[in-house]
Amino acid sequence: MKKMTFRKLFGGLCCAAMAMFAVSCAQGVDDETWSAGISGVQLESPAAESIVFSLATDASGNEQVKVEWPVEMGAGGYEVTVINQNDPTNPVVVVDHQTVDGCSLLFPLEEDTNYAVSVLTLGNERYNNSGAAEATTVSYSSVIGGQTIPAGTEIGQYITDWMTAHAEEYAAAVAADANFEWAFDLEAGAAYTLDVAAKSGLVPIRLRGVLGNRPIVTVGEKGSLSPASGLKIKNVNFDCTSMTSRALIEMDYSRTDVPLTSGGQMACTSPIRIESCWVKELTTSLFNISDGAWGIDEFRMSDCLVQLNCKNGDQWHTFINGWSGTGYVNGKAGASWYGGILKTYVLNSTIWNRYPSASVGNKNYFIRFSNQSIDKCFGTYNGVFDIKNSTLIRMMPNKDFGNNIANKPAYVITFEDSCFHDCYRLQKVKRGGTLVMSGNTIQGVRNSVDSTDKKEFATESNHGFDESYIDNAILDLTAANGGVNFTPATGNGDPRWLN
């Protein structure tokens, strides 16, 4: 079961106090009313049971934790500290003694993380009130329950069987808590195989490894992770040398019970995320909706190393593929020709294709949707496509970078501080969306740099990468930084090469 720590809101005192403040100001009442006659006292920090937590999403689509507490009359504000305690011997400060003029604070959510949150009431010199003697510290956890998969297991059938056996139990859990997820834990440093599709069904799942000692999953010819809802993969390494499936993550279009979007496509409203993972010798897509017409709310990759050996000779090999040539919806072919991804993020990652640039094909793209009219799927054009602090090499050197990307200003494309080496016609993602570009560099190899690319997307620069080195840069799943080095002469791209 889910084990997030959420305390019940304590009486709504904070909101009531703020409302009283707004009324007082509107009526011209002086600050004596707001102080409620509290002066010449030592204040107290909020009681532990009155500090409550909830989840919020910022404008960039990042999940945040919102911590709230009731107002202390006569206070001069609050000082908040948040510490990540996952490693008790090396705690990480998330928020460092931040002064808050209010009674709430947002801080970034890291999944499967234990936090200590301290709130200290500050004094108010105007009313001669001294601050609290000590802060109140409470715990917050984003850790969820899970099942450990024994080392050496073939995880495709294991996950499919487990989720099938617990389908009714987890469906009830989702009905009771829309944030419910189930996790599968892989043992530190252990070896696993993935020989068949891991079909996780309509319940969002996490596949968790161990940072610093990632397990290695060797993917067979028919292996894939095949969700029909959300999927989050963290701290897992994949060897895809033998894989021939359409993608490492391939949506399960075979189901006949998937909820639908407003436009009639199969809906995946929980995110698809791959974080702090390494992928070796990928010959096809990283993510693919395959034959289904899907509306994917979010695809995000962050802090990843993905190495391809892809000829680009098949239209299904697009790296992030939201296009379907068949249009299946709940078992019916050709039911919809719309689909795509509303929010796409590529962050702090390096993606390179070692297949020789001179011989690479032209059948696929870096990203592709079924149709530009994503409002027909999501009911809105308010989507994003972000590439930030990332290094992309030979993605794709002989084909347009994107296809069928949303074509209205509400769709925002942001490329920042990223290297595009041997990538062709970035401008094909433009299509009418709003562009935000800064700090990017681009170098042509297979083709010269497109004139619009170097005018609107990136500065033409020499990254200093050796082409023969790229040809032979096979990811080592056991070496530091994968045994490769893509430090650019331009000082941008994936931060791991710059530190």
mmCIF file of N, CA, C and O in Angstrom, residues 157-247:
data_model
loop_
_atom_site.group_PDB
_atom_site.id
_atom_site.type_symbol
_atom_site.label_atom_id
_atom_site.label_comp_id
_atom_site.label_asym_id
_atom_site.label_seq_id
_atom_site.Cartn_x
_atom_site.Cartn_y
_atom_site.Cartn_z
ATOM 1 N N GLN A 157 7.956 -11.473 -16.850
ATOM 2 C CA GLN A 157 6.852 -12.326 -16.417
ATOM 3 C C GLN A 157 6.535 -12.101 -14.943
ATOM 4 O O GLN A 157 5.378 -12.171 -14.523
ATOM 5 N N TYR A 158 7.574 -11.834 -14.162
ATOM 6 C CA TYR A 158 7.367 -11.610 -12.728
ATOM 7 C C TYR A 158 6.431 -10.419 -12.503
ATOM 8 O O TYR A 158 5.460 -10.517 -11.739
ATOM 9 N N ILE A 159 6.710 -9.286 -13.165
ATOM 10 C CA ILE A 159 5.874 -8.094 -12.993
ATOM 11 C C ILE A 159 4.473 -8.340 -13.532
ATOM 12 O O ILE A 159 3.470 -7.982 -12.898
ATOM 13 N N THR A 160 4.369 -8.975 -14.701
ATOM 14 C CA THR A 160 3.049 -9.257 -15.291
ATOM 15 C C THR A 160 2.220 -10.122 -14.359
ATOM 16 O O THR A 160 1.041 -9.827 -14.092
ATOM 17 N N ASP A 161 2.793 -11.188 -13.844
ATOM 18 C CA ASP A 161 2.064 -12.104 -12.968
ATOM 19 C C ASP A 161 1.659 -11.412 -11.664
ATOM 20 O O ASP A 161 0.545 -11.592 -11.168
ATOM 21 N N TRP A 162 2.565 -10.633 -11.106
ATOM 22 C CA TRP A 162 2.272 -9.961 -9.830
ATOM 23 C C TRP A 162 1.117 -8.972 -9.992
ATOM 24 O O TRP A 162 0.183 -8.946 -9.187
ATOM 25 N N MET A 163 1.184 -8.155 -11.043
ATOM 26 C CA MET A 163 0.136 -7.145 -11.237
ATOM 27 C C MET A 163 -1.195 -7.773 -11.601
ATOM 28 O O MET A 163 -2.258 -7.267 -11.228
ATOM 29 N N THR A 164 -1.169 -8.899 -12.308
ATOM 30 C CA THR A 164 -2.413 -9.610 -12.620
ATOM 31 C C THR A 164 -3.037 -10.185 -11.356
ATOM 32 O O THR A 164 -4.243 -10.070 -11.124
ATOM 33 N N ALA A 165 -2.209 -10.767 -10.505
ATOM 34 C CA ALA A 165 -2.709 -11.378 -9.275
ATOM 35 C C ALA A 165 -3.278 -10.343 -8.310
ATOM 36 O O ALA A 165 -4.177 -10.645 -7.511
ATOM 37 N N HIS A 166 -2.757 -9.111 -8.352
ATOM 38 C CA HIS A 166 -3.179 -8.072 -7.416
ATOM 39 C C HIS A 166 -4.040 -7.000 -8.083
ATOM 40 O O HIS A 166 -4.227 -5.917 -7.522
ATOM 41 N N ALA A 167 -4.572 -7.293 -9.262
ATOM 42 C CA ALA A 167 -5.296 -6.281 -10.040
ATOM 43 C C ALA A 167 -6.473 -5.684 -9.267
ATOM 44 O O ALA A 167 -6.646 -4.454 -9.217
ATOM 45 N N GLU A 168 -7.308 -6.527 -8.658
ATOM 46 C CA GLU A 168 -8.481 -6.014 -7.948
ATOM 47 C C GLU A 168 -8.075 -5.210 -6.713
ATOM 48 O O GLU A 168 -8.645 -4.148 -6.427
ATOM 49 N N GLU A 169 -7.097 -5.711 -5.977
ATOM 50 C CA GLU A 169 -6.627 -5.020 -4.768
ATOM 51 C C GLU A 169 -6.095 -3.633 -5.115
ATOM 52 O O GLU A 169 -6.426 -2.637 -4.461
ATOM 53 N N TYR A 170 -5.278 -3.543 -6.167
ATOM 54 C CA TYR A 170 -4.674 -2.269 -6.514
ATOM 55 C C TYR A 170 -5.678 -1.322 -7.165
ATOM 56 O O TYR A 170 -5.584 -0.104 -7.000
ATOM 57 N N ALA A 171 -6.649 -1.882 -7.891
ATOM 58 C CA ALA A 171 -7.700 -1.033 -8.462
ATOM 59 C C ALA A 171 -8.500 -0.354 -7.355
ATOM 60 O O ALA A 171 -8.849 0.829 -7.444
ATOM 61 N N ALA A 172 -8.766 -1.097 -6.297
ATOM 62 C CA ALA A 172 -9.470 -0.522 -5.155
ATOM 63 C C ALA A 172 -8.615 0.543 -4.479
ATOM 64 O O ALA A 172 -9.125 1.579 -4.029
ATOM 65 N N ALA A 173 -7.307 0.309 -4.412
ATOM 66 C CA ALA A 173 -6.407 1.279 -3.803
ATOM 67 C C ALA A 173 -6.372 2.573 -4.619
ATOM 68 O O ALA A 173 -6.353 3.674 -4.061
ATOM 69 N N VAL A 174 -6.372 2.443 -5.943
ATOM 70 C CA VAL A 174 -6.399 3.625 -6.808
ATOM 71 C C VAL A 174 -7.706 4.389 -6.631
ATOM 72 O O VAL A 174 -7.726 5.630 -6.600
ATOM 73 N N ALA A 175 -8.812 3.660 -6.502
ATOM 74 C CA ALA A 175 -10.109 4.306 -6.302
ATOM 75 C C ALA A 175 -10.138 5.096 -4.992
ATOM 76 O O ALA A 175 -10.760 6.158 -4.898
ATOM 77 N N ALA A 176 -9.445 4.576 -3.979
ATOM 78 C CA ALA A 176 -9.410 5.242 -2.678
ATOM 79 C C ALA A 176 -8.395 6.374 -2.638
ATOM 80 O O ALA A 176 -8.563 7.336 -1.879
ATOM 81 N N ASP A 177 -7.339 6.276 -3.428
ATOM 82 C CA ASP A 177 -6.259 7.270 -3.431
ATOM 83 C C ASP A 177 -5.725 7.386 -4.850
ATOM 84 O O ASP A 177 -5.027 6.494 -5.338
ATOM 85 N N ALA A 178 -6.041 8.495 -5.506
ATOM 86 C CA ALA A 178 -5.654 8.671 -6.912
ATOM 87 C C ALA A 178 -4.149 8.686 -7.095
ATOM 88 O O ALA A 178 -3.660 8.494 -8.216
ATOM 89 N N ASN A 179 -3.381 8.886 -6.009
ATOM 90 C CA ASN A 179 -1.922 8.910 -6.108
ATOM 91 C C ASN A 179 -1.279 7.549 -5.861
ATOM 92 O O ASN A 179 -0.053 7.448 -5.823
ATOM 93 N N PHE A 180 -2.076 6.526 -5.710
ATOM 94 C CA PHE A 180 -1.531 5.207 -5.391
ATOM 95 C C PHE A 180 -0.615 4.705 -6.506
ATOM 96 O O PHE A 180 -0.925 4.801 -7.691
ATOM 97 N N GLU A 181 0.523 4.151 -6.109
ATOM 98 C CA GLU A 181 1.450 3.480 -7.013
ATOM 99 C C GLU A 181 1.988 2.243 -6.297
ATOM 100 O O GLU A 181 2.001 2.183 -5.060
ATOM 101 N N TRP A 182 2.462 1.307 -7.086
ATOM 102 C CA TRP A 182 3.134 0.143 -6.514
ATOM 103 C C TRP A 182 4.565 0.125 -7.034
ATOM 104 O O TRP A 182 4.831 0.536 -8.168
ATOM 105 N N ALA A 183 5.495 -0.352 -6.207
ATOM 106 C CA ALA A 183 6.904 -0.359 -6.589
ATOM 107 C C ALA A 183 7.464 -1.767 -6.627
ATOM 108 O O ALA A 183 7.074 -2.629 -5.835
ATOM 109 N N PHE A 184 8.383 -1.984 -7.546
ATOM 110 C CA PHE A 184 9.189 -3.198 -7.600
ATOM 111 C C PHE A 184 10.644 -2.792 -7.368
ATOM 112 O O PHE A 184 11.180 -1.918 -8.063
ATOM 113 N N ASP A 185 11.250 -3.419 -6.377
ATOM 114 C CA ASP A 185 12.628 -3.096 -6.005
ATOM 115 C C ASP A 185 13.582 -4.163 -6.527
ATOM 116 O O ASP A 185 13.352 -5.364 -6.348
ATOM 117 N N LEU A 186 14.661 -3.698 -7.156
ATOM 118 C CA LEU A 186 15.727 -4.584 -7.615
ATOM 119 C C LEU A 186 16.901 -4.474 -6.650
ATOM 120 O O LEU A 186 17.213 -3.390 -6.159
ATOM 121 N N GLU A 187 17.542 -5.584 -6.387
ATOM 122 C CA GLU A 187 18.617 -5.610 -5.401
ATOM 123 C C GLU A 187 19.863 -4.897 -5.918
ATOM 124 O O GLU A 187 20.167 -4.906 -7.112
ATOM 125 N N ALA A 188 20.575 -4.283 -4.991
ATOM 126 C CA ALA A 188 21.775 -3.525 -5.343
ATOM 127 C C ALA A 188 22.800 -4.406 -6.055
ATOM 128 O O ALA A 188 23.140 -5.496 -5.588
ATOM 129 N N GLY A 189 23.255 -3.947 -7.223
ATOM 130 C CA GLY A 189 24.310 -4.632 -7.948
ATOM 131 C C GLY A 189 23.931 -5.968 -8.544
ATOM 132 O O GLY A 189 24.793 -6.651 -9.118
ATOM 133 N N ALA A 190 22.683 -6.348 -8.446
ATOM 134 C CA ALA A 190 22.258 -7.679 -8.900
ATOM 135 C C ALA A 190 22.035 -7.701 -10.409
ATOM 136 O O ALA A 190 21.859 -6.668 -11.058
ATOM 137 N N ALA A 191 22.020 -8.915 -10.969
ATOM 138 C CA ALA A 191 21.764 -9.116 -12.396
ATOM 139 C C ALA A 191 20.356 -9.668 -12.591
ATOM 140 O O ALA A 191 19.904 -10.547 -11.848
ATOM 141 N N TYR A 192 19.667 -9.152 -13.609
ATOM 142 C CA TYR A 192 18.322 -9.588 -13.953
ATOM 143 C C TYR A 192 18.221 -9.725 -15.460
ATOM 144 O O TYR A 192 19.076 -9.234 -16.210
ATOM 145 N N THR A 193 17.163 -10.382 -15.923
ATOM 146 C CA THR A 193 16.857 -10.435 -17.350
ATOM 147 C C THR A 193 15.453 -9.901 -17.577
ATOM 148 O O THR A 193 14.604 -9.891 -16.677
ATOM 149 N N LEU A 194 15.212 -9.446 -18.807
ATOM 150 C CA LEU A 194 13.893 -8.984 -19.234
ATOM 151 C C LEU A 194 13.669 -9.568 -20.626
ATOM 152 O O LEU A 194 14.106 -9.003 -21.625
ATOM 153 N N ASP A 195 13.021 -10.740 -20.678
ATOM 154 C CA ASP A 195 12.898 -11.487 -21.934
ATOM 155 C C ASP A 195 11.532 -11.373 -22.581
ATOM 156 O O ASP A 195 11.383 -11.673 -23.772
ATOM 157 N N VAL A 196 10.525 -10.972 -21.799
ATOM 158 C CA VAL A 196 9.177 -10.776 -22.331
ATOM 159 C C VAL A 196 8.666 -9.430 -21.836
ATOM 160 O O VAL A 196 9.244 -8.814 -20.942
ATOM 161 N N ALA A 197 7.576 -8.965 -22.420
ATOM 162 C CA ALA A 197 7.013 -7.670 -22.026
ATOM 163 C C ALA A 197 6.529 -7.718 -20.581
ATOM 164 O O ALA A 197 5.809 -8.637 -20.185
ATOM 165 N N ALA A 198 6.947 -6.732 -19.793
ATOM 166 C CA ALA A 198 6.468 -6.593 -18.420
ATOM 167 C C ALA A 198 5.207 -5.747 -18.458
ATOM 168 O O ALA A 198 5.269 -4.514 -18.524
ATOM 169 N N LYS A 199 4.050 -6.395 -18.439
ATOM 170 C CA LYS A 199 2.771 -5.705 -18.576
ATOM 171 C C LYS A 199 2.237 -5.359 -17.188
ATOM 172 O O LYS A 199 1.764 -6.221 -16.462
ATOM 173 N N SER A 200 2.302 -4.069 -16.856
ATOM 174 C CA SER A 200 1.941 -3.638 -15.505
ATOM 175 C C SER A 200 0.503 -3.172 -15.393
ATOM 176 O O SER A 200 0.053 -2.829 -14.290
ATOM 177 N N GLY A 201 -0.236 -3.114 -16.496
ATOM 178 C CA GLY A 201 -1.660 -2.839 -16.435
ATOM 179 C C GLY A 201 -1.992 -1.384 -16.170
ATOM 180 O O GLY A 201 -1.245 -0.469 -16.515
ATOM 181 N N LEU A 202 -3.138 -1.153 -15.516
ATOM 182 C CA LEU A 202 -3.688 0.184 -15.350
ATOM 183 C C LEU A 202 -3.263 0.854 -14.049
ATOM 184 O O LEU A 202 -3.759 1.930 -13.721
ATOM 185 N N VAL A 203 -2.372 0.224 -13.293
ATOM 186 C CA VAL A 203 -1.897 0.793 -12.032
ATOM 187 C C VAL A 203 -0.484 1.327 -12.235
ATOM 188 O O VAL A 203 0.396 0.590 -12.699
ATOM 189 N N PRO A 204 -0.216 2.586 -11.903
ATOM 190 C CA PRO A 204 1.137 3.116 -12.041
ATOM 191 C C PRO A 204 2.129 2.354 -11.170
ATOM 192 O O PRO A 204 1.828 2.020 -10.021
ATOM 193 N N ILE A 205 3.298 2.077 -11.728
ATOM 194 C CA ILE A 205 4.322 1.359 -10.960
ATOM 195 C C ILE A 205 5.650 2.096 -11.020
ATOM 196 O O ILE A 205 5.883 2.949 -11.886
ATOM 197 N N ARG A 206 6.516 1.734 -10.067
ATOM 198 C CA ARG A 206 7.905 2.183 -10.073
ATOM 199 C C ARG A 206 8.803 0.953 -10.131
ATOM 200 O O ARG A 206 8.513 -0.060 -9.510
ATOM 201 N N LEU A 207 9.888 1.090 -10.875
ATOM 202 C CA LEU A 207 10.941 0.071 -10.893
ATOM 203 C C LEU A 207 12.175 0.739 -10.300
ATOM 204 O O LEU A 207 12.758 1.645 -10.908
ATOM 205 N N ARG A 208 12.563 0.306 -9.081
ATOM 206 C CA ARG A 208 13.584 1.018 -8.320
ATOM 207 C C ARG A 208 14.852 0.187 -8.172
ATOM 208 O O ARG A 208 14.809 -0.965 -7.742
ATOM 209 N N GLY A 209 15.974 0.802 -8.519
ATOM 210 C CA GLY A 209 17.273 0.220 -8.226
ATOM 211 C C GLY A 209 17.920 0.975 -7.094
ATOM 212 O O GLY A 209 17.248 1.639 -6.302
ATOM 213 N N VAL A 210 19.254 0.911 -7.015
ATOM 214 C CA VAL A 210 19.991 1.520 -5.913
ATOM 215 C C VAL A 210 21.055 2.437 -6.490
ATOM 216 O O VAL A 210 21.936 2.005 -7.231
ATOM 217 N N LEU A 211 20.978 3.717 -6.149
ATOM 218 C CA LEU A 211 21.957 4.677 -6.622
ATOM 219 C C LEU A 211 23.339 4.316 -6.087
ATOM 220 O O LEU A 211 23.514 4.014 -4.913
ATOM 221 N N GLY A 212 24.325 4.335 -6.981
ATOM 222 C CA GLY A 212 25.686 3.994 -6.583
ATOM 223 C C GLY A 212 26.017 2.529 -6.755
ATOM 224 O O GLY A 212 27.191 2.154 -6.787
ATOM 225 N N ASN A 213 24.998 1.690 -6.882
ATOM 226 C CA ASN A 213 25.209 0.255 -7.126
ATOM 227 C C ASN A 213 24.006 -0.276 -7.888
ATOM 228 O O ASN A 213 23.287 -1.159 -7.420
ATOM 229 N N ARG A 214 23.812 0.280 -9.066
ATOM 230 C CA ARG A 214 22.621 -0.048 -9.842
ATOM 231 C C ARG A 214 22.595 -1.516 -10.263
ATOM 232 O O ARG A 214 23.614 -2.067 -10.673
ATOM 233 N N PRO A 215 21.427 -2.140 -10.219
ATOM 234 C CA PRO A 215 21.283 -3.460 -10.817
ATOM 235 C C PRO A 215 21.362 -3.353 -12.335
ATOM 236 O O PRO A 215 21.093 -2.295 -12.903
ATOM 237 N N ILE A 216 21.730 -4.449 -12.992
ATOM 238 C CA ILE A 216 21.819 -4.480 -14.453
ATOM 239 C C ILE A 216 20.770 -5.451 -14.981
ATOM 240 O O ILE A 216 20.736 -6.625 -14.597
ATOM 241 N N VAL A 217 19.919 -4.956 -15.872
ATOM 242 C CA VAL A 217 18.890 -5.763 -16.511
ATOM 243 C C VAL A 217 19.310 -6.018 -17.957
ATOM 244 O O VAL A 217 19.462 -5.079 -18.748
ATOM 245 N N THR A 218 19.521 -7.287 -18.301
ATOM 246 C CA THR A 218 19.856 -7.657 -19.672
ATOM 247 C C THR A 218 18.561 -7.955 -20.418
ATOM 248 O O THR A 218 17.800 -8.856 -20.054
ATOM 249 N N VAL A 219 18.307 -7.163 -21.472
ATOM 250 C CA VAL A 219 17.036 -7.237 -22.191
ATOM 251 C C VAL A 219 17.179 -8.187 -23.371
ATOM 252 O O VAL A 219 18.069 -8.023 -24.219
ATOM 253 N N GLY A 220 16.293 -9.188 -23.434
ATOM 254 C CA GLY A 220 16.286 -10.131 -24.550
ATOM 255 C C GLY A 220 15.572 -9.566 -25.759
ATOM 256 O O GLY A 220 15.060 -8.445 -25.753
ATOM 257 N N GLU A 221 15.503 -10.374 -26.817
ATOM 258 C CA GLU A 221 14.917 -9.915 -28.083
ATOM 259 C C GLU A 221 13.525 -9.334 -27.898
ATOM 260 O O GLU A 221 13.195 -8.266 -28.436
ATOM 261 N N LYS A 222 12.667 -10.006 -27.160
ATOM 262 C CA LYS A 222 11.267 -9.599 -27.028
ATOM 263 C C LYS A 222 10.994 -8.846 -25.723
ATOM 264 O O LYS A 222 9.850 -8.596 -25.372
ATOM 265 N N GLY A 223 12.030 -8.464 -25.028
ATOM 266 C CA GLY A 223 11.848 -7.803 -23.747
ATOM 267 C C GLY A 223 11.450 -6.342 -23.890
ATOM 268 O O GLY A 223 11.876 -5.647 -24.817
ATOM 269 N N SER A 224 10.626 -5.875 -22.957
ATOM 270 C CA SER A 224 10.257 -4.460 -22.884
ATOM 271 C C SER A 224 9.521 -4.223 -21.579
ATOM 272 O O SER A 224 9.043 -5.168 -20.937
ATOM 273 N N LEU A 225 9.420 -2.975 -21.198
ATOM 274 C CA LEU A 225 8.544 -2.555 -20.117
ATOM 275 C C LEU A 225 7.294 -2.003 -20.775
ATOM 276 O O LEU A 225 7.374 -1.065 -21.578
ATOM 277 N N SER A 226 6.137 -2.584 -20.473
ATOM 278 C CA SER A 226 4.932 -2.332 -21.264
ATOM 279 C C SER A 226 3.765 -1.904 -20.370
ATOM 280 O O SER A 226 2.890 -2.702 -20.055
ATOM 281 N N PRO A 227 3.718 -0.631 -19.972
ATOM 282 C CA PRO A 227 2.637 -0.165 -19.109
ATOM 283 C C PRO A 227 1.407 0.254 -19.909
ATOM 284 O O PRO A 227 1.486 0.551 -21.103
ATOM 285 N N ALA A 228 0.267 0.279 -19.226
ATOM 286 C CA ALA A 228 -0.928 0.905 -19.774
ATOM 287 C C ALA A 228 -1.329 2.090 -18.904
ATOM 288 O O ALA A 228 -2.406 2.652 -19.055
ATOM 289 N N SER A 229 -0.439 2.447 -17.990
ATOM 290 C CA SER A 229 -0.603 3.619 -17.126
ATOM 291 C C SER A 229 0.792 4.141 -16.833
ATOM 292 O O SER A 229 1.704 3.963 -17.632
ATOM 293 N N GLY A 230 0.974 4.788 -15.675
ATOM 294 C CA GLY A 230 2.252 5.396 -15.381
ATOM 295 C C GLY A 230 3.358 4.395 -15.106
ATOM 296 O O GLY A 230 3.121 3.267 -14.676
ATOM 297 N N LEU A 231 4.601 4.831 -15.350
ATOM 298 C CA LEU A 231 5.784 4.010 -15.094
ATOM 299 C C LEU A 231 6.931 4.939 -14.737
ATOM 300 O O LEU A 231 7.222 5.898 -15.459
ATOM 301 N N LYS A 232 7.589 4.669 -13.610
ATOM 302 C CA LYS A 232 8.765 5.434 -13.202
ATOM 303 C C LYS A 232 9.913 4.463 -12.958
ATOM 304 O O LYS A 232 9.779 3.539 -12.158
ATOM 305 N N ILE A 233 11.017 4.685 -13.656
ATOM 306 C CA ILE A 233 12.192 3.827 -13.543
ATOM 307 C C ILE A 233 13.320 4.669 -12.978
ATOM 308 O O ILE A 233 13.606 5.765 -13.489
ATOM 309 N N LYS A 234 13.982 4.189 -11.938
ATOM 310 C CA LYS A 234 15.026 4.989 -11.298
ATOM 311 C C LYS A 234 16.177 4.091 -10.855
ATOM 312 O O LYS A 234 15.961 3.047 -10.252
ATOM 313 N N ASN A 235 17.391 4.515 -11.201
ATOM 314 C CA ASN A 235 18.609 3.844 -10.754
ATOM 315 C C ASN A 235 18.690 2.391 -11.221
ATOM 316 O O ASN A 235 18.968 1.478 -10.446
ATOM 317 N N VAL A 236 18.426 2.181 -12.510
ATOM 318 C CA VAL A 236 18.526 0.852 -13.115
ATOM 319 C C VAL A 236 19.334 0.975 -14.407
ATOM 320 O O VAL A 236 19.137 1.921 -15.182
ATOM 321 N N ASN A 237 20.227 0.028 -14.664
ATOM 322 C CA ASN A 237 20.982 -0.017 -15.915
ATOM 323 C C ASN A 237 20.430 -1.126 -16.811
ATOM 324 O O ASN A 237 20.100 -2.211 -16.317
ATOM 325 N N PHE A 238 20.354 -0.843 -18.116
ATOM 326 C CA PHE A 238 19.797 -1.793 -19.076
ATOM 327 C C PHE A 238 20.805 -2.080 -20.182
ATOM 328 O O PHE A 238 21.344 -1.156 -20.799
ATOM 329 N N ASP A 239 21.016 -3.362 -20.455
ATOM 330 C CA ASP A 239 21.829 -3.789 -21.590
ATOM 331 C C ASP A 239 20.869 -4.272 -22.674
ATOM 332 O O ASP A 239 20.254 -5.340 -22.559
ATOM 333 N N CYS A 240 20.739 -3.461 -23.737
ATOM 334 C CA CYS A 240 19.762 -3.741 -24.797
ATOM 335 C C CYS A 240 20.414 -4.298 -26.059
ATOM 336 O O CYS A 240 19.836 -4.224 -27.156
ATOM 337 N N THR A 241 21.595 -4.877 -25.924
ATOM 338 C CA THR A 241 22.348 -5.363 -27.077
ATOM 339 C C THR A 241 21.531 -6.325 -27.930
ATOM 340 O O THR A 241 21.591 -6.292 -29.167
ATOM 341 N N SER A 242 20.751 -7.197 -27.297
ATOM 342 C CA SER A 242 20.000 -8.222 -28.031
ATOM 343 C C SER A 242 18.546 -7.830 -28.295
ATOM 344 O O SER A 242 17.814 -8.586 -28.946
ATOM 345 N N MET A 243 18.116 -6.689 -27.802
ATOM 346 C CA MET A 243 16.703 -6.316 -27.877
ATOM 347 C C MET A 243 16.292 -5.956 -29.299
ATOM 348 O O MET A 243 16.983 -5.207 -29.990
ATOM 349 N N THR A 244 15.150 -6.495 -29.736
ATOM 350 C CA THR A 244 14.592 -6.137 -31.040
ATOM 351 C C THR A 244 13.179 -5.573 -30.930
ATOM 352 O O THR A 244 12.559 -5.245 -31.943
ATOM 353 N N SER A 245 12.644 -5.472 -29.732
ATOM 354 C CA SER A 245 11.323 -4.868 -29.547
ATOM 355 C C SER A 245 11.332 -3.424 -30.036
ATOM 356 O O SER A 245 12.393 -2.814 -30.214
ATOM 357 N N ARG A 246 10.156 -2.855 -30.217
ATOM 358 C CA ARG A 246 10.083 -1.490 -30.739
ATOM 359 C C ARG A 246 10.649 -0.457 -29.779
ATOM 360 O O ARG A 246 11.017 0.648 -30.198
ATOM 361 N N ALA A 247 10.694 -0.775 -28.495
ATOM 362 C CA ALA A 247 11.192 0.198 -27.526
ATOM 363 C C ALA A 247 11.500 -0.487 -26.213
ATOM 364 O O ALA A 247 10.938 -1.541 -25.894
#
